[in-house]
Tab-separated table of C-alpha atoms and ligand atoms in Angstrom:
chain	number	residue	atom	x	y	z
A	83	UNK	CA	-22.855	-29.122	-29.903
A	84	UNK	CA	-19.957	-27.129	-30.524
A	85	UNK	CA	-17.408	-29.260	-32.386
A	86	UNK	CA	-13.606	-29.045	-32.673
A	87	UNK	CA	-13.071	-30.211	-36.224
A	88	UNK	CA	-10.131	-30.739	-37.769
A	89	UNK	CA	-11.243	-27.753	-40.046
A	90	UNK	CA	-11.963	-25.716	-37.233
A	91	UNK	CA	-8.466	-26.340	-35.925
A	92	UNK	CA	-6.933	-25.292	-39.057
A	93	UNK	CA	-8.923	-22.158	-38.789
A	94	UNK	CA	-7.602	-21.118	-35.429
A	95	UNK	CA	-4.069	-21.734	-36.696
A	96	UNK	CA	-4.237	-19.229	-39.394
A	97	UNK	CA	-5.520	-16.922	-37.341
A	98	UNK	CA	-2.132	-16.794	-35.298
A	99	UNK	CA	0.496	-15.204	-38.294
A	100	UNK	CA	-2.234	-12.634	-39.262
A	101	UNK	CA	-2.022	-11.746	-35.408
A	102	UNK	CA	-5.667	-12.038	-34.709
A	103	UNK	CA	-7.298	-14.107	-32.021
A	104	UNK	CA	-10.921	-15.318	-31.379
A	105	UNK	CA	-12.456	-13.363	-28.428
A	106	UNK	CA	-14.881	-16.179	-27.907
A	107	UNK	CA	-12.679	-18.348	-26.062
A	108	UNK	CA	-11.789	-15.882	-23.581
A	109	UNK	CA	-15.053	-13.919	-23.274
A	110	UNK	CA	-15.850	-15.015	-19.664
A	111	UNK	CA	-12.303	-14.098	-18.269
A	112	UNK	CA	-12.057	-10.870	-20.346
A	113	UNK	CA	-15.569	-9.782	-19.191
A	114	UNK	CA	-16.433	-11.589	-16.138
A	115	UNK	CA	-19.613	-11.167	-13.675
A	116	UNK	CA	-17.258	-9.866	-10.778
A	117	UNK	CA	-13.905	-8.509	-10.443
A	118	UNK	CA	-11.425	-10.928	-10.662
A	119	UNK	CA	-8.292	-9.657	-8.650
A	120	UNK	CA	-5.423	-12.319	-8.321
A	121	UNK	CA	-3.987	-11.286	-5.302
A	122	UNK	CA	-4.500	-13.929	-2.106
A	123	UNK	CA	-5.315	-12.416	0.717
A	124	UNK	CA	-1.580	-12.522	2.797
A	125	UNK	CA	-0.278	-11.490	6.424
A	126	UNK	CA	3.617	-10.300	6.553
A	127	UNK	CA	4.567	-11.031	10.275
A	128	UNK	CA	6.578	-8.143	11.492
A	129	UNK	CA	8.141	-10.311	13.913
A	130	UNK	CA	9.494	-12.661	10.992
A	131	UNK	CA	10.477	-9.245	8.470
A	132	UNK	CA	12.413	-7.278	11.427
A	133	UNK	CA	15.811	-9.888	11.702
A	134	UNK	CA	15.694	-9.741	7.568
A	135	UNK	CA	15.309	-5.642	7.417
A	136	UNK	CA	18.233	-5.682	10.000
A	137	UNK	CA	20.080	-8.424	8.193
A	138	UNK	CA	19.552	-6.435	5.054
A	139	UNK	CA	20.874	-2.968	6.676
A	140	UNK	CA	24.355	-5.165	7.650
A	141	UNK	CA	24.352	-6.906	4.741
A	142	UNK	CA	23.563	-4.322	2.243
A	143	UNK	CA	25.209	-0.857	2.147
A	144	UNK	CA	23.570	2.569	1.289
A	145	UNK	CA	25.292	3.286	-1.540
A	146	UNK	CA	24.232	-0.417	-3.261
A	147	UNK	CA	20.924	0.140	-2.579
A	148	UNK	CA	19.282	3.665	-3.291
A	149	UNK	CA	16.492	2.418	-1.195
A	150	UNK	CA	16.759	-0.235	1.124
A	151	UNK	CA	13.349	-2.098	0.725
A	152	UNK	CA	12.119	-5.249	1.509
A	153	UNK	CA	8.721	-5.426	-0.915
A	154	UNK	CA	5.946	-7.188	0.399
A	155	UNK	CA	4.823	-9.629	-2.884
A	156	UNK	CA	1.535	-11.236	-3.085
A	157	UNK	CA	2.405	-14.700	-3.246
A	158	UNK	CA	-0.173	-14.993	-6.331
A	159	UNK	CA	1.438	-11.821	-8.016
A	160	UNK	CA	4.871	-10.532	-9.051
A	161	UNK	CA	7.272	-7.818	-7.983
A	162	UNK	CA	5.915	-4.789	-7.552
A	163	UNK	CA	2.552	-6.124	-6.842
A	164	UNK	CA	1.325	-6.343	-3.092
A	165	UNK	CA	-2.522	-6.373	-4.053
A	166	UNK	CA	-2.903	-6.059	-8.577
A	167	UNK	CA	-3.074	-2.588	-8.342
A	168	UNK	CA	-1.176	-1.773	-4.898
A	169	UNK	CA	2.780	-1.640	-3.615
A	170	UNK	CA	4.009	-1.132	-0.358
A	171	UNK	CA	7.326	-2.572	1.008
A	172	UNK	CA	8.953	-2.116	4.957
A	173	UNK	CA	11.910	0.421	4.385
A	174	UNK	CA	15.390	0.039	6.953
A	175	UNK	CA	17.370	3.098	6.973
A	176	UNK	CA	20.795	3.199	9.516
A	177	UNK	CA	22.143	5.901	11.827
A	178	UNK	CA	24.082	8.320	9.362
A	179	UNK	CA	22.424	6.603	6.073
A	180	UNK	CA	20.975	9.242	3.608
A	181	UNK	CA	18.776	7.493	0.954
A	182	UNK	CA	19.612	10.157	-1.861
A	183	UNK	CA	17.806	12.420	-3.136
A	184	UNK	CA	15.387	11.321	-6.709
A	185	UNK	CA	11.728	12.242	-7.748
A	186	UNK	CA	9.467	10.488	-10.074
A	187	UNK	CA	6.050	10.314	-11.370
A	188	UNK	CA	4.987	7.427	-8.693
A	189	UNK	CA	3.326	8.688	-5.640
A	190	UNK	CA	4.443	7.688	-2.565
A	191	UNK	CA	3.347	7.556	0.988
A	192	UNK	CA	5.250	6.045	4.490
A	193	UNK	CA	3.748	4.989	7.560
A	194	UNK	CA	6.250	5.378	10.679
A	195	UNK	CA	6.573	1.725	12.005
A	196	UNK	CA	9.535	2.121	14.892
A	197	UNK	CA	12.597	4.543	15.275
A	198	UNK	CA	13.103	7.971	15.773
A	199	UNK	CA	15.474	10.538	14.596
A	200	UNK	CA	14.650	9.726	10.946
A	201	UNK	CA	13.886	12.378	8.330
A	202	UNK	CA	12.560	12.499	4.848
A	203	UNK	CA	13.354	15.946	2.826
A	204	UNK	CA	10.696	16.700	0.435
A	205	UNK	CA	11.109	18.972	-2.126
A	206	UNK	CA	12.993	21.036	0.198
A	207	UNK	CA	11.070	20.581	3.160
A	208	UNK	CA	13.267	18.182	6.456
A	209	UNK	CA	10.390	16.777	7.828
A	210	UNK	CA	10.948	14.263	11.134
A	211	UNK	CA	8.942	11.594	11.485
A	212	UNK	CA	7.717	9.592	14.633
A	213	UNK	CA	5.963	6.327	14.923
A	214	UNK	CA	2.700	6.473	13.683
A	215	UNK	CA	2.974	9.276	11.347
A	216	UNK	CA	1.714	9.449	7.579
A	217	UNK	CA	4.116	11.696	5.189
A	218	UNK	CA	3.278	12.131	1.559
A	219	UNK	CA	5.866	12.243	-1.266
A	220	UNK	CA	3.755	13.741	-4.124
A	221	UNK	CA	4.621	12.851	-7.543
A	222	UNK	CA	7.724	14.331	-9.048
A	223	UNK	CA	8.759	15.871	-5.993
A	224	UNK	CA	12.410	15.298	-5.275
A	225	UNK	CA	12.904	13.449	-1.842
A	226	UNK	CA	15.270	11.732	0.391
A	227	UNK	CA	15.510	9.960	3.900
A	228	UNK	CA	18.052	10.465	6.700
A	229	UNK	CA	18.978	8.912	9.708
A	230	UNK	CA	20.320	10.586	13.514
A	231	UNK	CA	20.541	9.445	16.757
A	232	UNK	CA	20.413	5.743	18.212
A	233	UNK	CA	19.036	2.614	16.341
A	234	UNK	CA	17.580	2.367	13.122
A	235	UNK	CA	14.223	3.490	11.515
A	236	UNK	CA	11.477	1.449	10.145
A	237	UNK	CA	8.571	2.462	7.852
A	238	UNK	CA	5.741	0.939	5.420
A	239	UNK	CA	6.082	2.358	2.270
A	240	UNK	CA	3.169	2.975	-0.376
A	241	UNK	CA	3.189	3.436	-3.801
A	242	UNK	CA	0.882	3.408	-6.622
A	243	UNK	CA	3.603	1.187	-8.650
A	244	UNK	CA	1.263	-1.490	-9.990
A	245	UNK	CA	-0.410	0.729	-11.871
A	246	UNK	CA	3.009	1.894	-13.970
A	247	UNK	CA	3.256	-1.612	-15.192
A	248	UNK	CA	-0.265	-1.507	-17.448
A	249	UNK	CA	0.626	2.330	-18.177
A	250	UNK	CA	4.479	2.005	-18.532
A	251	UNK	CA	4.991	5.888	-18.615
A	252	UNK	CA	6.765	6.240	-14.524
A	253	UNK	CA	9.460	8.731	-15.395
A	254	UNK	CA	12.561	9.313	-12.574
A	255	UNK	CA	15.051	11.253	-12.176
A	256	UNK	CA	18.377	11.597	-9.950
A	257	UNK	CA	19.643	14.499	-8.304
A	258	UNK	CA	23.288	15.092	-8.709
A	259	UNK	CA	24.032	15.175	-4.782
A	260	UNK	CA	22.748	12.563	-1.795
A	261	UNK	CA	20.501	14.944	-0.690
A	262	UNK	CA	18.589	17.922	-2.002
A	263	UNK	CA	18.868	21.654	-0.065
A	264	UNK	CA	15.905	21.197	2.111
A	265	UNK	CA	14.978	23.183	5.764
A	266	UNK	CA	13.942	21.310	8.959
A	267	UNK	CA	10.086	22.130	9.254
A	268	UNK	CA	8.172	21.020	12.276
A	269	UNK	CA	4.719	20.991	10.821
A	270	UNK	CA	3.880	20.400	6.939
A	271	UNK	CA	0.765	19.976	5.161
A	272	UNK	CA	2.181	16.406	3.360
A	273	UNK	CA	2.840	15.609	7.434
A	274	UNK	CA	0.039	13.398	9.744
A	275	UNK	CA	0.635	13.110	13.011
A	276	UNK	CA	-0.183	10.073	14.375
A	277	UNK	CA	-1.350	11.925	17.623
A	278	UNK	CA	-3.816	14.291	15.963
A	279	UNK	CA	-5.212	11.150	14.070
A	280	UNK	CA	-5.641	8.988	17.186
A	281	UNK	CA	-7.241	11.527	18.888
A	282	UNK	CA	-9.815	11.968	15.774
A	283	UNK	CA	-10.288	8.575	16.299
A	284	UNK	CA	-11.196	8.534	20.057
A	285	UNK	CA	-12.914	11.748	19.484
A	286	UNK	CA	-16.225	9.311	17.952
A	287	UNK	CA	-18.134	7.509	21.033
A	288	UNK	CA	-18.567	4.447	19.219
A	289	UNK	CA	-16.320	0.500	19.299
A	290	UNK	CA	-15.668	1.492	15.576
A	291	UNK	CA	-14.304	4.701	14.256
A	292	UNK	CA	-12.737	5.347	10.939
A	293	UNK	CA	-10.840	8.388	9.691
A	294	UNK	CA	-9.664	9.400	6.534
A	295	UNK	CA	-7.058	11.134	5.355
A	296	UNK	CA	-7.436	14.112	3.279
A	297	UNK	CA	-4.989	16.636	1.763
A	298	UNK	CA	-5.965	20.478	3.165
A	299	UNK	CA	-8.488	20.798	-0.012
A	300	UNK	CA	-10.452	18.033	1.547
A	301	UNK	CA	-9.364	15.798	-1.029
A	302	UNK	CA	-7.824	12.170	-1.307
A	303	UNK	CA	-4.001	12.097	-0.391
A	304	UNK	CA	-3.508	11.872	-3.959
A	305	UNK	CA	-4.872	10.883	-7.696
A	306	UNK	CA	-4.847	7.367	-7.182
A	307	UNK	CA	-3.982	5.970	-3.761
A	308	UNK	CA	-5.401	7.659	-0.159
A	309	UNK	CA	-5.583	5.982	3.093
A	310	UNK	CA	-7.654	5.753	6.126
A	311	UNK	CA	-7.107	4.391	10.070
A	312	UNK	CA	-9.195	2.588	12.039
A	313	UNK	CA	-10.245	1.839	15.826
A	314	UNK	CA	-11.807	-1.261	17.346
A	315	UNK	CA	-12.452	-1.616	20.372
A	316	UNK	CA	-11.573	-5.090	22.553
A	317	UNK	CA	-14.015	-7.617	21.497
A	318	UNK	CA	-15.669	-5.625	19.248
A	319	UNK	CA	-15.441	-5.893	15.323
A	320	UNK	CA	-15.480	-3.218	11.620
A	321	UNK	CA	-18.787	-3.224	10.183
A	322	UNK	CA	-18.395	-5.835	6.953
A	323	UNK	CA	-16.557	-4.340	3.245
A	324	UNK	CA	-16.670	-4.781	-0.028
A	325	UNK	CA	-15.377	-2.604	-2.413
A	326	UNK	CA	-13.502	-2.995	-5.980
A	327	UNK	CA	-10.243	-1.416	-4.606
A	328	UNK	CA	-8.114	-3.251	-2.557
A	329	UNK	CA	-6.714	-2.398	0.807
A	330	UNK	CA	-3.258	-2.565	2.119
A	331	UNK	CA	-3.573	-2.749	6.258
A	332	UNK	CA	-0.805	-1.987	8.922
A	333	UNK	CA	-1.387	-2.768	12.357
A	334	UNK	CA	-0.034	0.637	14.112
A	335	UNK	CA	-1.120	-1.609	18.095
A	336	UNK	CA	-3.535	-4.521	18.858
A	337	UNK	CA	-4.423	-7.534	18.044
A	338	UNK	CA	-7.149	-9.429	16.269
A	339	UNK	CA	-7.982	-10.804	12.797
A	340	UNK	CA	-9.866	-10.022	9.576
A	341	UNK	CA	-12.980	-12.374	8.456
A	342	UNK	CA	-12.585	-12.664	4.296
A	343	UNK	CA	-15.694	-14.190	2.462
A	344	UNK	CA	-14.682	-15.996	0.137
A	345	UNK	CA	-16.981	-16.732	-2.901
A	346	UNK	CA	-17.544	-20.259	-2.248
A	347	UNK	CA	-18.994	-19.238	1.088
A	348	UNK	CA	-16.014	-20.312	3.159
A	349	UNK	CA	-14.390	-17.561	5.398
A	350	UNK	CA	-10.332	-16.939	5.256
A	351	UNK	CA	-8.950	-15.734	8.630
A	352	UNK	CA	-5.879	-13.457	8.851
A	353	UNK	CA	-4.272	-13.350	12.144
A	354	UNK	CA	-2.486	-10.007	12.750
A	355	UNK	CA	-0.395	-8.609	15.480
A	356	UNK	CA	0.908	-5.019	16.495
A	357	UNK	CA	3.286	-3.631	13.203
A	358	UNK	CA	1.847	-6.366	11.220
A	359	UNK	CA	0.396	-6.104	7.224
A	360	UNK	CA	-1.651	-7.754	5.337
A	361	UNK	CA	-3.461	-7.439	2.314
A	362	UNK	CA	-7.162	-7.619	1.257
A	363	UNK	CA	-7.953	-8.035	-2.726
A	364	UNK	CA	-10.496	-6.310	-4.530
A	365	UNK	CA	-14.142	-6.939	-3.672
A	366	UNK	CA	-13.410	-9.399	-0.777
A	367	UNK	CA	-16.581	-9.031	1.379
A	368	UNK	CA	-14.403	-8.387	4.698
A	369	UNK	CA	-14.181	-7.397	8.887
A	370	UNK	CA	-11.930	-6.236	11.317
A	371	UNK	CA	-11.915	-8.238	14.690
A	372	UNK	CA	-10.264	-7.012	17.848
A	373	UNK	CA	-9.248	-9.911	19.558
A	374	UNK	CA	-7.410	-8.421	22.374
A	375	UNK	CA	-7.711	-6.896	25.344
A	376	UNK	CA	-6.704	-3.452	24.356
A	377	UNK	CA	-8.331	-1.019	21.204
A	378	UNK	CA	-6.697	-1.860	18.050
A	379	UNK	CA	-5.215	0.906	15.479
A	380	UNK	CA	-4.901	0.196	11.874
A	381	UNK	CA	-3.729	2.234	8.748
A	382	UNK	CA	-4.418	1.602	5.657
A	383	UNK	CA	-4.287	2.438	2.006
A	384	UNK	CA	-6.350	1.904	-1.104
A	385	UNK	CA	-6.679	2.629	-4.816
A	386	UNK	CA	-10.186	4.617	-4.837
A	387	UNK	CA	-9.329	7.887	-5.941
A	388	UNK	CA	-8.441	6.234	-9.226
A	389	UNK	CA	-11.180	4.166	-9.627
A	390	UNK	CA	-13.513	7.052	-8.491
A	391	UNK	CA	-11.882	9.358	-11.064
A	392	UNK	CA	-12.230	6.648	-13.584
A	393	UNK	CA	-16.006	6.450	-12.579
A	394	UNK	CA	-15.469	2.627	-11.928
A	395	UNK	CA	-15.475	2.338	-8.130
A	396	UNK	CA	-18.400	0.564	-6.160
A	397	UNK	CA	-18.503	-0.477	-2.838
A	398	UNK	CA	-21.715	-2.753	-1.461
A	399	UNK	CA	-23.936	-1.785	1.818
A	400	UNK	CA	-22.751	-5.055	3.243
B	111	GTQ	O1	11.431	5.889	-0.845
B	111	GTQ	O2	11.503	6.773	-2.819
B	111	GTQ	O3	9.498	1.378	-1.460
B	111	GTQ	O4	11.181	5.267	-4.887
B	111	GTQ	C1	9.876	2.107	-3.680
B	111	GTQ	C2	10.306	3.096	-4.537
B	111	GTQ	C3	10.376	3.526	-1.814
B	111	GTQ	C4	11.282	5.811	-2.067
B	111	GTQ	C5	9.921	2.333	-2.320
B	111	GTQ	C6	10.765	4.301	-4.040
B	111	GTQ	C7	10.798	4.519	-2.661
């Protein structure tokens, strides 16, 4: 039997000023069977977040703000953590707001969630965006967002943020005007269109599709985060997931839910709606359900390209 003597005691206290500490008491948790992420697995309800993005925009001018974000925190985790090693917040940007202009090392994606006449300028490049659509901001690019015509814009961002707080080396940098020269372009390479997507989608004769976005090389949207979108048809579900990254999901339309197995064998059941998120934490054994009457759409991003590049990713043949 392992005892806790008094002399024992003593011994762990010196260890302390010599700035040593046993590993055996913490072997388990530092090395443990499975990954142990300590995200929850958490639904934001769009119809709860849009009255706080537009009380935000009224509340909270464009010059205060840089970016006017509402973060989406993991109720287990802290600020900038949506799953441990993913961001993504919902971004509200005004008629005749410019979000100036910065670049820095953090990659960045958006996901168009409602409004139209918005812009982000990257790296010199105006590029419009419409509901649906995926546009990249690739690492030290300079970019910035603008705002025309009626009503206000809406979009998921993505970032790879979680990551900068283990490896604290994120550098940024501000340009010296709101907005950096940049020339309206209708199509772009860091540009997805959410029709040409959809109709990949609907393109496979099957009550599950999945597609995944690639840059032209064929490879993931960037080093560490990439995305994918999804179809189900009514009534019909995903095939089951497990993987060591962890997912971020926006509901682009439908309705349904996502089956988590937990470890002790119980499920968790997030309900989701059209321009919903939620998060799913690494190697959650999960499915999609489509619980309407209609297909569902859903985006999402994920940290594999860093875990592939790494050489630590797995996923399991559920
Ligand atoms: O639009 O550049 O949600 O720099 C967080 C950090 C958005 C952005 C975020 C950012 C941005």
């Amino acid at each position: 039997m392992p005892s806790t003597s008094h002399e024992k005691v003593e011994f762990l206290k010196s260890l302390k000023p010599e700035n040593v500490e046993p590993l055996w008491t913490v072997m388990s948790a530092m090395v443990p069977p499975v990954p142990m992420p300590k995200a929850v697995p958490t639904v934001w309800d769009y119809k709860k977040l849009r009255p706080l993005l537009v009380e935000s925009g009224r509340l909270v001018p464009a010059e205060e703000s840089e970016r006017r974000v509402l973060m989406l925190i993991n109720p287990a985790l802290k600020a900038p953590q949506t799953t441990d090693t993913l961001y993504a917040g919902l971004q509200y940007i005004n008629t005749g707001e410019v979000a100036p202009a910065h670049r820095h090392s953090a990659f960045a994606l958006r996901f168009i969630i409602e409004g139209e006449g918005g812009y982000t300028a990257v790296e010199g490049q105006r590029i419009y965006m419409n509901r649906g659509d995926v546009i990249l901001t690739p690492r030290w690019e300079w970019h910035d967002h603008g705002k025309e015509g009626d009503g206000p814009m809406i979009w998921l961002d993505g970032l790879d943020l979680p990551l900068f707080q283990a490896i604290p080396v994120n550098f940024a940098e501000h340009y010296h005007d709101d907005c950096y020269p940049a020339e309206t372009v209708a199509e772009s390479n860091i540009k997805f269109p959410w029709k040409a997507t959809q109709e990949h989608l609907d393109s496979v004769k099957d009550d599950y599709a999945v597609f995944n976005y690639t840059r032209e090389s064929g490879a993931p949207l960037s080093s560490i985060l990439t995305a994918q979108a999804e179809r189900v048809n009514a009534g019909k579900s995903s095939e089951w997931r497990q993987e060591n990254s962890s997912f971020v999901y926006h509901v682009y339309e439908g309705t349904g839910y996502t089956v988590i197995k937990e470890d002790n064998g119980e499920d968790t059941v997030l309900k989701w709606d059209g321009k919903d998120t939620f998060c799913v934490p690494a190697w959650k054994k999960f499915k999609l359900v489509n619980g309407g009457a209609e297909s569902a759409y859903l985006f999402s991003f994920n940290d594999s390209p860093l875990l592939k590049s790494l050489e630590i990713h797995r996923a399991k043949q559920a």
